[in-house]
Amino acid sequence: MKRLIDDPEIARELRAEMQRYANEQAHVDLKRVYTRLEAGLPLIAAQIARPHARLPGRTWSSLSSTTKLLIVAAIGGSSIAGISAFRAGEPAVVQPLPGSLSAAPTPGSDQPLPASHGGAAQPPSRGSMQPAAPEPAGRASKLPDAAVPQPVTPGAQPLAAGSAPASLTPEPSSRQATVPGAARSRGETSSGSRREIAQLARIKALLEQDPAAARRLIRASQREFPAGLLVEEREGLDVIALFALAQEERARRGAERFIARYPQSPLRPKLERLIADARE
Amino acid sequence: MRPEQLQCSALPPRDGSPARPVSAAAPASERIGVEELFREHAQFVASFLMRLGTPSQDVEDLLQEVFVVAHRKGGFVKGPAQPRSWLGAIATNVARTGHRSRRRRREDADSPTVEQLSAQAPSESESLSRVRLARALDALPLEQRAAFVLFELEGESCESIAAVWGVPVGTVYSRLHHARRRFLEVYESAGDGTSVRRERGRP
């Protein structure tokens, strides 16, 4: 069967128009979709693994708003390590994706979501979502920071009971946010969370261009969302901003405190590199 | 069997998955995981969704949903079908659900495809041609449109389409035949009515 486009008996005008249309591509931000997908698949896998807990249809549109919120929240964390990879206001341009779409498992990504996140299904390990593609160990550390979004589940690291975290930011409110067991408000509106995520994206966008402004926004965001979903990410970015401002000693202490408090954080390798660079 | 019956039987299951079963026991070497599928074919799926008439603001959500379904199915298992045909079948079902949802929300009063395509046309003469093309595509039922787009615009083979839909290749031909006839009718009527088919032997 011959395609109309190739059929000389069809008017040239129509064939040309079909060819033009066939050459056009939808303008979508594939990175954003992939990050969202990557964050959501463990939840889907968990529902599949627990058939009695299945939702009627395990698709994005069928997920509860709470689950979606968790997934959306994960977007903010997923791009933390690739600071320059996802920026607020970045045009939705189709770009080739990094070669490491099956992001390597990081210790933090395997942690269960805390119940204070709304009691959604806990994501299984990434190995369970990619049964056919075992990941080489240590792959994440080989990936360029700026190009590859590393998987993060914000707040996924359960805070160790009894540990007294030292806040990286001077505001008492942020210290309060990291107190173990501090309940995140179940009544937090999704619009509030979206705003928090948007702020984090803005922080990341500012980080390289104007780290001082990024720190101001971090403090403002901490005040606005002292018990928000992205406390850990903001704290990590705050330390990175200090390094960018060449406040190396302060940044080094902050980084060490951050690593002590969040040993599973995917930001840890980056911070360790920054500490090492500062020493040289 | 009448073509209409063939068409009905050719519809892929409505749970978002193509008819071709994906064996969970397929060896890893024969399976393409969702990450690789996304890397290789996400742009195709997005464009395919657009050509199915999905409003641009919904394409990203539906694109994600396609790969969620692909993940649930355990990825693509190599066989007679091509990954794009398989993803196209999933996208068709996802788009069908999306169309229903939008109808419920009464958000698609106008044809989004006509708007999208007109906006992309670079000149007035091409704009007219593009609107005609869009109207002709919009006139096709979703399943016919999917087959038409996959074959005519994306270049997928009838054999591959038949394999993912689990139907004889003749059924795909039948669907394409109906789709083409309807497409050309509407395309011609949206213009000055001149036939787009040249008579044999004429330049």
GROMACS .gro file of C-alpha atoms in nm, chain A residues 39-268:
model
  230
   39ALA     CA    1   0.917   1.039   4.008
   40GLY     CA    2   0.582   0.874   3.951
   41LEU     CA    3   0.687   0.530   3.835
   42PRO     CA    4   0.785   0.398   4.177
   43LEU     CA    5   0.439   0.486   4.304
   44ILE     CA    6   0.281   0.309   4.012
   45ALA     CA    7   0.508   0.011   4.065
   46ALA     CA    8   0.414   0.001   4.430
   47GLN     CA    9   0.048  -0.005   4.343
   48ILE     CA   10   0.106  -0.282   4.093
   49ALA     CA   11   0.305  -0.478   4.347
   50ARG     CA   12   0.020  -0.452   4.595
   51PRO     CA   13  -0.281  -0.558   4.392
   52HIS     CA   14  -0.524  -0.508   4.676
   53ALA     CA   15  -0.416  -0.149   4.697
   54ARG     CA   16  -0.458  -0.082   4.329
   55LEU     CA   17  -0.638   0.220   4.216
   56PRO     CA   18  -0.906   0.162   3.955
   57GLY     CA   19  -0.675   0.277   3.680
   58ARG     CA   20  -0.308   0.324   3.749
   59THR     CA   21  -0.251   0.617   3.523
   60TRP     CA   22  -0.150   0.970   3.596
   61SER     CA   23  -0.499   1.106   3.569
   62SER     CA   24  -0.632   0.841   3.801
   63LEU     CA   25  -0.388   0.913   4.080
   64SER     CA   26  -0.521   1.095   4.379
   65SER     CA   27  -0.436   1.458   4.415
   66THR     CA   28  -0.222   1.368   4.714
   67THR     CA   29  -0.021   1.121   4.511
   68LYS     CA   30   0.010   1.369   4.230
   69LEU     CA   31   0.126   1.627   4.478
   70LEU     CA   32   0.395   1.391   4.597
   71ILE     CA   33   0.504   1.329   4.243
   72VAL     CA   34   0.505   1.698   4.162
   73ALA     CA   35   0.697   1.760   4.478
   74ALA     CA   36   0.949   1.504   4.366
   75ILE     CA   37   1.007   1.703   4.051
   76GLY     CA   38   1.161   1.977   4.253
   77GLY     CA   39   1.396   1.734   4.417
   78SER     CA   40   1.477   1.542   4.107
   79SER     CA   41   1.646   1.833   3.948
   80ILE     CA   42   1.827   1.955   4.252
   81ALA     CA   43   2.157   1.799   4.162
   82GLY     CA   44   2.132   1.916   3.805
   83ILE     CA   45   2.107   2.273   3.907
   84SER     CA   46   2.144   2.421   3.566
   85ALA     CA   47   1.939   2.156   3.397
   86PHE     CA   48   1.596   2.280   3.496
   87ARG     CA   49   1.532   2.645   3.530
   88ALA     CA   50   1.216   2.835   3.585
   89GLY     CA   51   1.109   3.004   3.270
   90GLU     CA   52   1.321   2.783   3.052
   91PRO     CA   53   1.154   2.769   2.713
   92ALA     CA   54   0.974   2.448   2.639
   93VAL     CA   55   1.209   2.331   2.373
   94VAL     CA   56   1.259   1.980   2.261
   95GLN     CA   57   1.607   1.881   2.357
   96PRO     CA   58   1.791   1.558   2.337
   97LEU     CA   59   1.772   1.387   2.666
   98PRO     CA   60   2.080   1.292   2.857
   99GLY     CA   61   2.207   0.949   2.796
  100SER     CA   62   2.127   0.836   3.145
  101LEU     CA   63   1.753   0.834   3.152
  102SER     CA   64   1.742   0.535   3.374
  103ALA     CA   65   1.886   0.732   3.654
  104ALA     CA   66   2.100   0.533   3.885
  105PRO     CA   67   1.953   0.450   4.220
  106THR     CA   68   2.070   0.672   4.494
  107PRO     CA   69   2.043   0.583   4.855
  108GLY     CA   70   1.794   0.859   4.916
  109SER     CA   71   1.563   0.754   4.642
  110ASP     CA   72   1.496   0.421   4.800
  111GLN     CA   73   1.377   0.566   5.123
  112PRO     CA   74   1.010   0.545   5.197
  113LEU     CA   75   0.809   0.857   5.200
  114PRO     CA   76   0.732   0.963   5.551
  115ALA     CA   77   0.377   0.923   5.667
  116SER     CA   78   0.356   1.294   5.717
  117HIS     CA   79   0.349   1.329   5.342
  118GLY     CA   80  -0.003   1.206   5.334
  119GLY     CA   81   0.034   0.834   5.363
  120ALA     CA   82   0.066   0.763   4.994
  121ALA     CA   83   0.208   0.440   4.866
  122GLN     CA   84   0.573   0.405   4.940
  123PRO     CA   85   0.796   0.376   4.640
  124PRO     CA   86   0.982   0.053   4.607
  125SER     CA   87   1.345   0.045   4.517
  126ARG     CA   88   1.427   0.153   4.167
  127GLY     CA   89   1.540  -0.193   4.089
  128SER     CA   90   1.184  -0.308   4.098
  129MET     CA   91   1.080  -0.066   3.829
  130GLN     CA   92   1.353  -0.168   3.591
  131PRO     CA   93   1.371  -0.539   3.612
  132ALA     CA   94   1.533  -0.575   3.275
  133ALA     CA   95   1.802  -0.318   3.316
  134PRO     CA   96   2.022  -0.363   3.617
  135GLU     CA   97   2.207  -0.046   3.695
  136PRO     CA   98   2.578  -0.034   3.738
  137ALA     CA   99   2.675   0.063   4.086
  138GLY     CA  100   2.803   0.410   4.136
  139ARG     CA  101   2.670   0.530   3.808
  140ALA     CA  102   2.525   0.845   3.951
  141SER     CA  103   2.861   0.976   4.053
  142LYS     CA  104   2.983   0.947   3.696
  143LEU     CA  105   2.713   1.166   3.556
  144PRO     CA  106   2.770   1.532   3.488
  145ASP     CA  107   2.581   1.738   3.741
  146ALA     CA  108   2.452   1.995   3.502
  147ALA     CA  109   2.313   1.757   3.247
  148VAL     CA  110   2.153   1.480   3.439
  149PRO     CA  111   1.869   1.510   3.682
  150GLN     CA  112   1.940   1.280   3.968
  151PRO     CA  113   1.653   1.113   4.137
  152VAL     CA  114   1.554   1.257   4.466
  153THR     CA  115   1.250   1.217   4.675
  154PRO     CA  116   1.218   1.533   4.875
  155GLY     CA  117   1.197   1.463   5.239
  156ALA     CA  118   1.251   1.098   5.163
  157GLN     CA  119   1.523   1.065   5.419
  158PRO     CA  120   1.348   0.996   5.743
  159LEU     CA  121   1.480   1.222   6.007
  160ALA     CA  122   1.657   1.029   6.272
  161ALA     CA  123   1.460   1.033   6.589
  162GLY     CA  124   1.632   1.218   6.862
  163SER     CA  125   1.892   1.381   6.645
  164ALA     CA  126   1.903   1.752   6.685
  165PRO     CA  127   1.964   1.895   6.345
  166ALA     CA  128   2.150   2.218   6.321
  167SER     CA  129   1.987   2.450   6.079
  168LEU     CA  130   2.191   2.585   5.797
  169THR     CA  131   1.997   2.904   5.786
  170PRO     CA  132   1.985   3.146   6.072
  171GLU     CA  133   1.610   3.178   6.094
  172PRO     CA  134   1.450   3.000   6.385
  173SER     CA  135   1.165   2.903   6.159
  174SER     CA  136   1.386   2.689   5.943
  175ARG     CA  137   1.531   2.523   6.249
  176GLN     CA  138   1.181   2.444   6.355
  177ALA     CA  139   1.116   2.292   6.015
  178THR     CA  140   1.384   2.032   6.058
  179VAL     CA  141   1.298   1.922   6.405
  180PRO     CA  142   1.253   1.548   6.396
  181GLY     CA  143   0.897   1.448   6.370
  182ALA     CA  144   0.782   1.793   6.282
  183ALA     CA  145   0.455   1.721   6.113
  184ARG     CA  146   0.406   1.864   5.772
  185SER     CA  147   0.071   2.017   5.747
  186ARG     CA  148  -0.179   1.780   5.594
  187GLY     CA  149  -0.391   2.077   5.520
  188GLU     CA  150  -0.124   2.235   5.307
  189THR     CA  151  -0.286   2.337   4.987
  190SER     CA  152  -0.161   2.207   4.660
  191SER     CA  153  -0.130   2.564   4.538
  192GLY     CA  154   0.100   2.631   4.831
  193SER     CA  155   0.311   2.333   4.738
  194ARG     CA  156   0.324   2.442   4.381
  195ARG     CA  157   0.438   2.780   4.500
  196GLU     CA  158   0.706   2.618   4.711
  197ILE     CA  159   0.823   2.414   4.414
  198ALA     CA  160   0.820   2.720   4.193
  199GLN     CA  161   1.029   2.904   4.447
  200LEU     CA  162   1.281   2.623   4.450
  201ALA     CA  163   1.304   2.638   4.073
  202ARG     CA  164   1.364   3.011   4.098
  203ILE     CA  165   1.632   2.953   4.359
  204LYS     CA  166   1.807   2.710   4.132
  205ALA     CA  167   1.785   2.952   3.843
  206LEU     CA  168   1.938   3.226   4.053
  207LEU     CA  169   2.207   3.013   4.207
  208GLU     CA  170   2.468   3.053   3.938
  209GLN     CA  171   2.386   3.404   3.834
  210ASP     CA  172   2.323   3.567   4.167
  211PRO     CA  173   2.389   3.342   4.463
  212ALA     CA  174   2.323   3.622   4.711
  213ALA     CA  175   1.976   3.669   4.566
  214ALA     CA  176   1.931   3.295   4.575
  215ARG     CA  177   2.010   3.295   4.946
  216ARG     CA  178   1.761   3.574   5.008
  217LEU     CA  179   1.495   3.376   4.830
  218ILE     CA  180   1.591   3.064   5.024
  219ARG     CA  181   1.541   3.249   5.352
  220ALA     CA  182   1.210   3.392   5.234
  221SER     CA  183   1.099   3.049   5.123
  222GLN     CA  184   1.202   2.896   5.454
  223ARG     CA  185   0.997   3.157   5.635
  224GLU     CA  186   0.697   3.095   5.416
  225PHE     CA  187   0.724   2.717   5.426
  226PRO     CA  188   0.894   2.632   5.754
  227ALA     CA  189   0.745   2.284   5.743
  228GLY     CA  190   0.735   2.256   5.367
  229LEU     CA  191   0.818   1.967   5.143
  230LEU     CA  192   1.148   2.103   5.028
  231VAL     CA  193   1.325   2.209   5.344
  232GLU     CA  194   1.617   1.978   5.282
  233GLU     CA  195   1.664   2.092   4.925
  234ARG     CA  196   1.664   2.456   5.027
  235GLU     CA  197   1.922   2.390   5.293
  236GLY     CA  198   2.145   2.212   5.046
  237LEU     CA  199   2.112   2.492   4.794
  238ASP     CA  200   2.190   2.742   5.066
  239VAL     CA  201   2.523   2.571   5.126
  240ILE     CA  202   2.597   2.563   4.755
  241ALA     CA  203   2.518   2.934   4.738
  242LEU     CA  204   2.770   2.996   5.015
  243PHE     CA  205   3.034   2.816   4.814
  244ALA     CA  206   2.939   3.027   4.513
  245LEU     CA  207   2.984   3.339   4.725
  246ALA     CA  208   3.332   3.218   4.818
  247GLN     CA  209   3.242   3.205   5.186
  248GLU     CA  210   3.432   2.884   5.196
  249GLU     CA  211   3.480   2.830   5.563
  250ARG     CA  212   3.117   2.898   5.643
  251ALA     CA  213   3.012   2.690   5.347
  252ARG     CA  214   3.236   2.403   5.449
  253ARG     CA  215   3.089   2.395   5.800
  254GLY     CA  216   2.741   2.415   5.656
  255ALA     CA  217   2.815   2.136   5.413
  256GLU     CA  218   2.949   1.913   5.686
  257ARG     CA  219   2.642   1.977   5.898
  258PHE     CA  220   2.417   1.909   5.601
  259ILE     CA  221   2.593   1.581   5.522
  260ALA     CA  222   2.575   1.476   5.884
  261ARG     CA  223   2.206   1.545   5.892
  262TYR     CA  224   2.121   1.413   5.547
  263PRO     CA  225   2.377   1.140   5.481
  264GLN     CA  226   2.154   0.991   5.213
  265SER     CA  227   2.106   1.314   5.027
  266PRO     CA  228   2.184   1.308   4.657
  267LEU     CA  229   2.342   1.647   4.710
  268ARG     CA  230   2.609   1.484   4.921
   0.00000   0.00000   0.00000
